[in-house]
Short mmCIF file of N, CA and C in Angstrom, two decimals:
data_model
loop_
_atom_site.label_atom_id
_atom_site.label_comp_id
_atom_site.label_asym_id
_atom_site.label_seq_id
_atom_site.Cartn_x
_atom_site.Cartn_y
_atom_site.Cartn_z
N MET A 1136 -53.29 47.38 -35.52
CA MET A 1136 -52.43 48.50 -35.70
C MET A 1136 -51.20 48.55 -34.74
N SER A 1137 -49.83 48.64 -35.36
CA SER A 1137 -48.86 48.34 -34.40
C SER A 1137 -48.54 50.01 -33.86
N THR A 1138 -47.63 49.79 -32.94
CA THR A 1138 -47.41 51.04 -32.22
C THR A 1138 -45.82 51.07 -32.13
N ALA A 1139 -45.41 52.20 -32.65
CA ALA A 1139 -43.70 52.36 -32.84
C ALA A 1139 -43.40 53.02 -31.53
N THR A 1140 -42.41 52.35 -30.95
CA THR A 1140 -41.81 53.07 -29.78
C THR A 1140 -40.29 53.42 -30.14
N PHE A 1141 -40.08 54.48 -29.41
CA PHE A 1141 -38.93 55.06 -29.55
C PHE A 1141 -38.11 54.93 -28.49
N GLU A 1142 -36.89 54.36 -28.42
CA GLU A 1142 -36.04 54.43 -27.29
C GLU A 1142 -35.31 55.63 -27.28
N THR A 1143 -35.34 56.03 -26.05
CA THR A 1143 -34.54 57.32 -25.91
C THR A 1143 -33.85 57.34 -24.60
N ALA A 1144 -32.69 58.14 -24.55
CA ALA A 1144 -31.86 58.08 -23.50
C ALA A 1144 -32.63 58.51 -22.22
N THR A 1145 -32.45 57.77 -21.07
CA THR A 1145 -33.04 58.34 -19.95
C THR A 1145 -32.54 59.58 -19.38
N PRO A 1146 -33.16 60.46 -18.68
CA PRO A 1146 -32.37 61.46 -18.13
C PRO A 1146 -31.13 61.21 -17.27
N GLY A 1147 -31.21 59.96 -16.44
CA GLY A 1147 -30.08 59.56 -15.78
C GLY A 1147 -28.92 59.29 -16.57
N ARG A 1148 -29.22 58.60 -17.64
CA ARG A 1148 -27.87 58.45 -18.60
C ARG A 1148 -27.46 59.58 -19.22
N ALA A 1149 -28.35 60.45 -19.59
CA ALA A 1149 -27.80 61.70 -20.24
C ALA A 1149 -27.00 62.53 -19.08
N LEU A 1150 -27.51 62.48 -17.90
CA LEU A 1150 -26.71 63.18 -16.79
C LEU A 1150 -25.65 62.61 -16.45
N ARG A 1151 -25.36 61.33 -16.64
CA ARG A 1151 -24.14 60.56 -16.32
C ARG A 1151 -23.14 61.05 -17.55
N ILE A 1152 -23.70 61.10 -18.81
CA ILE A 1152 -22.82 61.35 -19.92
C ILE A 1152 -22.38 62.90 -19.77
N GLY A 1153 -23.23 63.73 -19.38
CA GLY A 1153 -22.96 65.10 -19.15
C GLY A 1153 -21.82 65.33 -18.08
N LEU A 1154 -22.03 64.57 -17.04
CA LEU A 1154 -21.01 64.59 -15.95
C LEU A 1154 -19.60 64.01 -16.41
N TRP A 1155 -19.57 63.03 -17.06
CA TRP A 1155 -18.24 62.49 -17.67
C TRP A 1155 -17.69 63.45 -18.55
N ALA A 1156 -18.32 64.24 -19.31
CA ALA A 1156 -17.92 65.00 -20.45
C ALA A 1156 -17.37 66.20 -19.56
N ALA A 1157 -17.98 66.93 -18.56
CA ALA A 1157 -17.61 67.91 -17.79
C ALA A 1157 -16.47 67.40 -17.13
N GLN A 1158 -16.34 66.37 -16.45
CA GLN A 1158 -15.09 66.01 -15.60
C GLN A 1158 -14.02 65.90 -16.64
N ILE A 1159 -14.06 65.47 -17.81
CA ILE A 1159 -12.96 65.19 -18.88
C ILE A 1159 -12.49 66.56 -19.32
N LEU A 1160 -13.47 67.56 -19.56
CA LEU A 1160 -13.14 68.90 -19.79
C LEU A 1160 -12.55 69.60 -18.89
N LEU A 1161 -12.86 69.37 -17.69
CA LEU A 1161 -12.29 70.12 -16.38
C LEU A 1161 -10.82 69.53 -16.25
N ALA A 1162 -10.63 68.13 -16.31
CA ALA A 1162 -9.41 67.62 -16.10
C ALA A 1162 -8.45 68.12 -17.26
N PHE A 1163 -8.77 68.14 -18.33
CA PHE A 1163 -8.03 68.67 -19.52
C PHE A 1163 -7.56 70.29 -19.31
N ALA A 1164 -8.63 70.87 -18.71
CA ALA A 1164 -8.21 72.46 -18.56
C ALA A 1164 -7.27 72.59 -17.46
N PHE A 1165 -7.72 71.91 -16.23
CA PHE A 1165 -6.89 72.18 -15.22
C PHE A 1165 -5.42 71.54 -15.21
N ILE A 1166 -5.46 70.25 -15.73
CA ILE A 1166 -3.93 69.86 -15.93
C ILE A 1166 -3.26 70.36 -16.93
N GLY A 1167 -3.82 70.91 -18.12
CA GLY A 1167 -3.07 71.68 -19.11
C GLY A 1167 -2.55 72.93 -18.43
N ALA A 1168 -3.46 73.66 -17.73
CA ALA A 1168 -2.96 74.80 -17.09
C ALA A 1168 -1.92 74.82 -16.09
N GLY A 1169 -1.98 73.74 -15.25
CA GLY A 1169 -0.98 73.50 -14.23
C GLY A 1169 0.17 72.92 -14.85
N LEU A 1170 0.32 72.27 -16.07
CA LEU A 1170 1.56 71.83 -16.48
C LEU A 1170 2.37 73.15 -17.43
N VAL A 1171 1.52 73.95 -17.80
CA VAL A 1171 1.94 75.15 -18.51
C VAL A 1171 2.49 75.91 -17.51
N LYS A 1172 1.94 76.31 -16.21
CA LYS A 1172 2.56 77.10 -15.17
C LYS A 1172 3.51 76.49 -14.38
N LEU A 1173 3.84 75.19 -14.67
CA LEU A 1173 4.94 74.49 -13.86
C LEU A 1173 6.05 74.36 -14.64
N THR A 1174 5.91 74.33 -15.90
CA THR A 1174 7.11 74.10 -16.88
C THR A 1174 7.56 75.13 -17.51
N THR A 1175 6.73 76.00 -17.76
CA THR A 1175 7.18 77.26 -18.58
C THR A 1175 8.05 78.28 -17.90
N PRO A 1176 9.20 78.64 -18.32
CA PRO A 1176 9.98 79.66 -17.67
C PRO A 1176 9.11 80.84 -17.28
N ILE A 1177 9.37 81.70 -16.23
CA ILE A 1177 8.46 82.56 -15.87
C ILE A 1177 8.37 83.81 -16.92
N PRO A 1178 9.89 84.14 -17.55
CA PRO A 1178 9.62 85.34 -18.40
C PRO A 1178 8.70 84.80 -19.71
N GLN A 1179 8.64 83.69 -20.15
CA GLN A 1179 7.85 83.23 -21.36
C GLN A 1179 6.24 83.06 -20.68
N LEU A 1180 5.98 82.60 -19.45
CA LEU A 1180 4.85 82.59 -18.99
C LEU A 1180 4.26 83.93 -18.69
N ALA A 1181 5.21 84.99 -18.33
CA ALA A 1181 4.63 86.48 -18.16
C ALA A 1181 4.17 87.05 -19.45
N ALA A 1182 4.62 86.57 -20.45
CA ALA A 1182 4.35 87.01 -21.83
C ALA A 1182 2.77 86.58 -21.98
N MET A 1183 2.49 85.30 -21.57
CA MET A 1183 1.14 84.85 -21.90
C MET A 1183 0.10 85.15 -20.84
N MET A 1184 0.64 85.31 -19.71
CA MET A 1184 -0.13 85.71 -18.36
C MET A 1184 0.55 86.78 -17.60
N PRO A 1185 0.21 88.01 -17.72
CA PRO A 1185 1.09 89.11 -17.30
C PRO A 1185 1.17 88.86 -15.62
N TRP A 1186 0.31 88.35 -14.96
CA TRP A 1186 0.46 88.36 -13.38
C TRP A 1186 1.49 87.49 -13.15
N ALA A 1187 1.83 86.33 -13.96
CA ALA A 1187 2.76 85.47 -13.50
C ALA A 1187 4.40 86.12 -13.38
N GLY A 1188 4.34 87.32 -14.14
CA GLY A 1188 5.66 87.87 -13.93
C GLY A 1188 5.75 88.97 -12.84
N GLN A 1189 4.52 89.18 -12.13
CA GLN A 1189 4.44 90.21 -11.15
C GLN A 1189 4.21 89.53 -9.87
N TYR A 1190 4.44 88.25 -9.70
CA TYR A 1190 4.37 87.71 -8.46
C TYR A 1190 5.47 86.68 -8.27
N SER A 1191 5.69 85.98 -7.14
CA SER A 1191 6.93 85.05 -7.04
C SER A 1191 6.72 83.81 -7.93
N GLU A 1192 7.80 83.37 -8.00
CA GLU A 1192 7.83 82.15 -8.96
C GLU A 1192 7.24 80.98 -8.03
N THR A 1193 7.55 81.04 -6.56
CA THR A 1193 6.82 80.13 -5.81
C THR A 1193 5.41 80.08 -5.77
N PHE A 1194 4.95 81.44 -5.77
CA PHE A 1194 3.51 81.64 -5.92
C PHE A 1194 2.83 80.98 -7.10
N VAL A 1195 3.71 81.30 -8.37
CA VAL A 1195 2.97 80.78 -9.65
C VAL A 1195 3.08 79.14 -9.84
N ARG A 1196 4.12 78.80 -9.29
CA ARG A 1196 4.31 77.44 -9.14
C ARG A 1196 3.21 76.48 -8.15
N SER A 1197 3.06 77.25 -7.16
CA SER A 1197 2.13 76.75 -6.13
C SER A 1197 0.72 76.57 -6.93
N ILE A 1198 0.28 77.65 -7.59
CA ILE A 1198 -0.86 77.60 -8.33
C ILE A 1198 -0.89 76.56 -9.31
N ALA A 1199 0.09 76.31 -9.97
CA ALA A 1199 0.39 75.33 -10.77
C ALA A 1199 0.06 73.88 -10.17
N LEU A 1200 0.40 73.67 -8.86
CA LEU A 1200 0.30 72.41 -8.35
C LEU A 1200 -1.12 72.36 -7.88
N VAL A 1201 -1.80 73.46 -7.52
CA VAL A 1201 -3.24 73.49 -7.24
C VAL A 1201 -3.98 72.93 -8.44
N ASP A 1202 -3.87 73.53 -9.50
CA ASP A 1202 -4.42 73.32 -10.85
C ASP A 1202 -4.29 71.82 -11.14
N LEU A 1203 -2.90 71.25 -10.99
CA LEU A 1203 -2.82 69.90 -11.26
C LEU A 1203 -3.64 68.86 -10.49
N ALA A 1204 -3.52 69.20 -8.99
CA ALA A 1204 -4.23 68.45 -8.15
C ALA A 1204 -5.75 68.49 -8.38
N GLY A 1205 -6.54 69.69 -8.84
CA GLY A 1205 -7.64 69.70 -8.97
C GLY A 1205 -8.17 68.88 -10.55
N GLY A 1206 -7.22 69.00 -11.39
CA GLY A 1206 -7.52 68.39 -12.79
C GLY A 1206 -7.47 66.81 -12.47
N LEU A 1207 -6.44 66.30 -11.72
CA LEU A 1207 -6.46 64.85 -11.31
C LEU A 1207 -7.51 64.32 -10.26
N GLY A 1208 -7.84 65.26 -9.47
CA GLY A 1208 -8.76 64.96 -8.55
C GLY A 1208 -10.28 64.94 -9.03
N ILE A 1209 -10.49 65.82 -10.01
CA ILE A 1209 -11.80 65.63 -10.66
C ILE A 1209 -12.17 64.52 -11.51
N LEU A 1210 -11.09 63.89 -11.90
CA LEU A 1210 -11.17 62.73 -12.82
C LEU A 1210 -10.96 61.44 -12.34
N LEU A 1211 -9.59 61.18 -11.80
CA LEU A 1211 -9.13 59.79 -11.29
C LEU A 1211 -9.78 59.12 -10.25
N PRO A 1212 -10.43 59.64 -9.31
CA PRO A 1212 -11.09 59.11 -8.07
C PRO A 1212 -12.34 58.48 -8.81
N ALA A 1213 -12.99 59.13 -9.69
CA ALA A 1213 -14.12 58.82 -10.23
C ALA A 1213 -13.99 57.47 -11.30
N LEU A 1214 -12.88 57.71 -12.06
CA LEU A 1214 -12.54 56.84 -13.04
C LEU A 1214 -12.23 55.48 -12.63
N THR A 1215 -11.05 55.44 -11.69
CA THR A 1215 -10.84 54.27 -11.02
C THR A 1215 -11.93 53.74 -9.81
N ARG A 1216 -12.73 54.71 -9.44
CA ARG A 1216 -13.68 54.22 -8.36
C ARG A 1216 -13.00 53.88 -6.98
N ILE A 1217 -11.81 54.39 -6.80
CA ILE A 1217 -10.99 54.53 -5.61
C ILE A 1217 -11.38 55.68 -4.88
N LEU A 1218 -11.86 55.64 -3.90
CA LEU A 1218 -12.33 56.90 -2.98
C LEU A 1218 -13.02 57.79 -3.80
N PRO A 1219 -13.96 57.69 -4.76
CA PRO A 1219 -14.90 58.49 -5.46
C PRO A 1219 -15.26 59.94 -5.11
N ARG A 1220 -15.42 59.84 -3.53
CA ARG A 1220 -15.87 61.11 -3.04
C ARG A 1220 -14.90 62.20 -3.22
N LEU A 1221 -13.53 61.76 -3.51
CA LEU A 1221 -12.63 62.88 -3.66
C LEU A 1221 -12.85 63.61 -4.87
N THR A 1222 -13.63 63.05 -5.90
CA THR A 1222 -13.97 63.86 -7.10
C THR A 1222 -14.82 65.00 -6.60
N VAL A 1223 -15.79 64.92 -5.52
CA VAL A 1223 -16.65 65.91 -5.16
C VAL A 1223 -15.89 66.77 -4.38
N LEU A 1224 -14.96 66.56 -3.64
CA LEU A 1224 -14.02 67.36 -3.04
C LEU A 1224 -13.35 68.27 -3.87
N ALA A 1225 -12.69 67.57 -5.07
CA ALA A 1225 -11.91 68.17 -6.04
C ALA A 1225 -12.85 69.05 -6.92
N ALA A 1226 -14.18 68.84 -6.89
CA ALA A 1226 -14.92 69.75 -7.71
C ALA A 1226 -15.37 70.95 -6.79
N LEU A 1227 -15.30 70.87 -5.44
CA LEU A 1227 -15.58 71.84 -4.40
C LEU A 1227 -14.33 72.82 -4.71
N GLY A 1228 -13.11 72.27 -4.70
CA GLY A 1228 -11.96 73.00 -4.56
C GLY A 1228 -11.61 73.84 -5.80
N CYS A 1229 -12.06 72.99 -7.02
CA CYS A 1229 -12.09 73.86 -8.19
C CYS A 1229 -13.10 74.91 -8.38
N SER A 1230 -14.16 74.77 -7.79
CA SER A 1230 -15.26 75.81 -7.83
C SER A 1230 -14.52 77.09 -7.00
N VAL A 1231 -14.10 76.64 -5.82
CA VAL A 1231 -13.51 77.90 -4.89
C VAL A 1231 -12.34 78.44 -5.63
N LEU A 1232 -11.50 77.58 -6.22
CA LEU A 1232 -10.34 78.30 -7.12
C LEU A 1232 -10.93 79.15 -8.04
N GLN A 1233 -11.91 78.94 -8.86
CA GLN A 1233 -12.48 79.71 -9.79
C GLN A 1233 -13.13 81.07 -9.27
N VAL A 1234 -13.72 80.99 -8.31
CA VAL A 1234 -14.33 82.08 -7.61
C VAL A 1234 -13.10 83.11 -7.26
N ILE A 1235 -11.97 82.40 -6.78
CA ILE A 1235 -10.86 83.26 -6.22
C ILE A 1235 -10.23 83.87 -7.53
N ALA A 1236 -10.17 83.23 -8.59
CA ALA A 1236 -9.40 83.60 -9.89
C ALA A 1236 -10.30 84.57 -10.53
N LEU A 1237 -11.64 84.61 -10.43
CA LEU A 1237 -12.54 85.55 -10.85
C LEU A 1237 -12.30 86.95 -10.13
N LEU A 1238 -12.15 86.67 -8.73
CA LEU A 1238 -12.04 88.06 -7.90
C LEU A 1238 -10.69 88.72 -8.44
N PHE A 1239 -9.48 87.83 -8.37
CA PHE A 1239 -8.16 88.34 -8.57
C PHE A 1239 -8.16 88.88 -10.07
N HIS A 1240 -8.72 88.44 -10.98
CA HIS A 1240 -8.69 88.91 -12.13
C HIS A 1240 -9.23 90.31 -12.47
N LEU A 1241 -10.55 90.30 -11.77
CA LEU A 1241 -11.44 91.32 -11.76
C LEU A 1241 -10.80 92.65 -11.08
N SER A 1242 -10.05 92.30 -9.86
CA SER A 1242 -9.42 93.10 -9.12
C SER A 1242 -8.22 93.81 -9.78
N ARG A 1243 -7.53 93.12 -10.96
CA ARG A 1243 -6.47 93.58 -11.72
C ARG A 1243 -6.95 94.16 -12.97
N GLY A 1244 -8.19 94.40 -13.14
CA GLY A 1244 -8.75 95.03 -14.33
C GLY A 1244 -8.71 94.03 -15.65
N GLU A 1245 -8.67 92.60 -15.29
CA GLU A 1245 -8.33 91.89 -16.41
C GLU A 1245 -9.75 91.06 -16.72
N ALA A 1246 -10.80 91.98 -16.86
CA ALA A 1246 -12.06 91.14 -17.16
C ALA A 1246 -12.35 90.50 -18.35
N GLU A 1247 -11.21 90.73 -19.31
CA GLU A 1247 -11.47 89.97 -20.70
C GLU A 1247 -10.92 88.40 -20.53
N VAL A 1248 -10.36 88.14 -19.38
CA VAL A 1248 -9.99 86.58 -19.19
C VAL A 1248 -11.03 85.85 -18.37
N THR A 1249 -11.91 86.59 -17.62
CA THR A 1249 -13.01 86.04 -16.62
C THR A 1249 -13.88 85.11 -17.40
N PRO A 1250 -14.40 85.08 -18.62
CA PRO A 1250 -15.25 84.26 -19.12
C PRO A 1250 -14.78 82.68 -19.15
N LEU A 1251 -13.74 82.39 -19.32
CA LEU A 1251 -12.93 80.99 -19.06
C LEU A 1251 -13.20 80.66 -17.67
N ASN A 1252 -12.89 81.56 -16.59
CA ASN A 1252 -13.14 81.30 -15.22
C ASN A 1252 -14.72 80.97 -15.06
N VAL A 1253 -15.56 81.56 -15.75
CA VAL A 1253 -16.74 81.51 -15.45
C VAL A 1253 -17.26 80.00 -15.82
N VAL A 1254 -16.93 79.68 -17.20
CA VAL A 1254 -17.20 78.45 -17.78
C VAL A 1254 -16.48 77.27 -16.63
N LEU A 1255 -15.38 77.37 -16.25
CA LEU A 1255 -14.71 76.30 -15.51
C LEU A 1255 -15.63 76.33 -14.04
N LEU A 1256 -16.10 77.44 -13.68
CA LEU A 1256 -16.97 77.49 -12.51
C LEU A 1256 -18.18 76.93 -12.56
N VAL A 1257 -18.92 77.10 -13.69
CA VAL A 1257 -20.20 76.44 -14.06
C VAL A 1257 -19.95 74.98 -13.99
N LEU A 1258 -18.95 74.47 -14.79
CA LEU A 1258 -18.44 73.11 -14.99
C LEU A 1258 -18.24 72.32 -13.58
N SER A 1259 -17.43 73.07 -12.83
CA SER A 1259 -17.12 72.42 -11.65
C SER A 1259 -18.31 72.48 -10.59
N LEU A 1260 -19.23 73.38 -10.61
CA LEU A 1260 -20.40 73.19 -9.77
C LEU A 1260 -21.34 72.41 -10.30
N PHE A 1261 -21.40 71.99 -11.79
CA PHE A 1261 -22.15 70.94 -12.10
C PHE A 1261 -22.04 69.65 -11.65
N VAL A 1262 -20.49 69.33 -11.59
CA VAL A 1262 -19.91 68.10 -11.23
C VAL A 1262 -20.09 68.05 -9.86
N LEU A 1263 -19.94 69.00 -9.07
CA LEU A 1263 -20.07 68.90 -7.58
C LEU A 1263 -21.49 68.49 -7.25
N TRP A 1264 -22.43 69.08 -7.97
CA TRP A 1264 -23.85 68.93 -7.62
C TRP A 1264 -24.26 67.32 -8.15
N GLY A 1265 -23.82 67.17 -9.37
CA GLY A 1265 -24.09 65.88 -9.96
C GLY A 1265 -23.31 64.58 -9.17
N ARG A 1266 -22.08 64.89 -8.81
CA ARG A 1266 -21.39 63.58 -8.20
C ARG A 1266 -21.80 63.58 -6.68
N ASN A 1267 -22.10 64.56 -6.20
CA ASN A 1267 -22.55 64.61 -4.69
C ASN A 1267 -24.01 64.17 -4.40
N SER A 1268 -25.00 64.41 -5.51
CA SER A 1268 -26.20 64.09 -5.06
C SER A 1268 -27.05 63.21 -6.30
N LYS A 1269 -26.63 63.62 -7.48
CA LYS A 1269 -27.71 62.90 -8.58
C LYS A 1269 -27.03 61.71 -9.24
N ALA A 1270 -25.73 61.68 -9.46
CA ALA A 1270 -25.14 60.46 -9.95
C ALA A 1270 -23.79 60.24 -9.26
N PRO A 1271 -23.85 59.67 -8.04
CA PRO A 1271 -22.51 59.43 -7.29
C PRO A 1271 -22.01 58.26 -7.88
N ILE A 1272 -20.67 58.28 -7.78
CA ILE A 1272 -20.04 56.87 -8.26
C ILE A 1272 -19.80 56.15 -7.07
N ALA A 1273 -20.16 54.82 -7.17
CA ALA A 1273 -19.96 53.86 -6.10
C ALA A 1273 -18.58 53.42 -5.82
N PRO A 1274 -18.10 53.53 -4.82
CA PRO A 1274 -16.73 53.13 -4.57
C PRO A 1274 -16.36 51.36 -4.99
N ARG A 1275 -15.37 51.21 -5.48
CA ARG A 1275 -14.96 49.74 -5.68
C ARG A 1275 -14.82 48.83 -4.61
N GLN A 1276 -15.39 47.66 -4.79
CA GLN A 1276 -15.49 46.91 -3.65
C GLN A 1276 -14.04 45.89 -3.97
N PHE A 1277 -13.37 45.85 -2.88
CA PHE A 1277 -11.96 44.96 -2.92
C PHE A 1277 -12.39 43.62 -2.45
#
């Protein structure tokens, strides 16, 4: 009698794939949001995000730069394997940013926009946990 064996993805491989997917989604979301906040004129941005018209342009553009840094930091160090621990720090920063964004929107009565913040927070915490302890990226050896 022959025994059929099925190869399945190991949990380690599935975790690594999930982490890369989360990192790509986070990079897309944060870089996209950063570019929109950085390049869109404030009156047009205020039509999409009412808070943008109620705060200084410097504040809005600063948030854009934080978004861009988070998006780049969550992906590039791991992808290039140059200082990949920066990905962990970027995930921590993105997590903190989303907690602040949640509190900000809730304080303004904008609960309808918070589901996106919750999703980004969960993904950021997943990357933080995964890249810090379960599937860290080894630095490139020069």
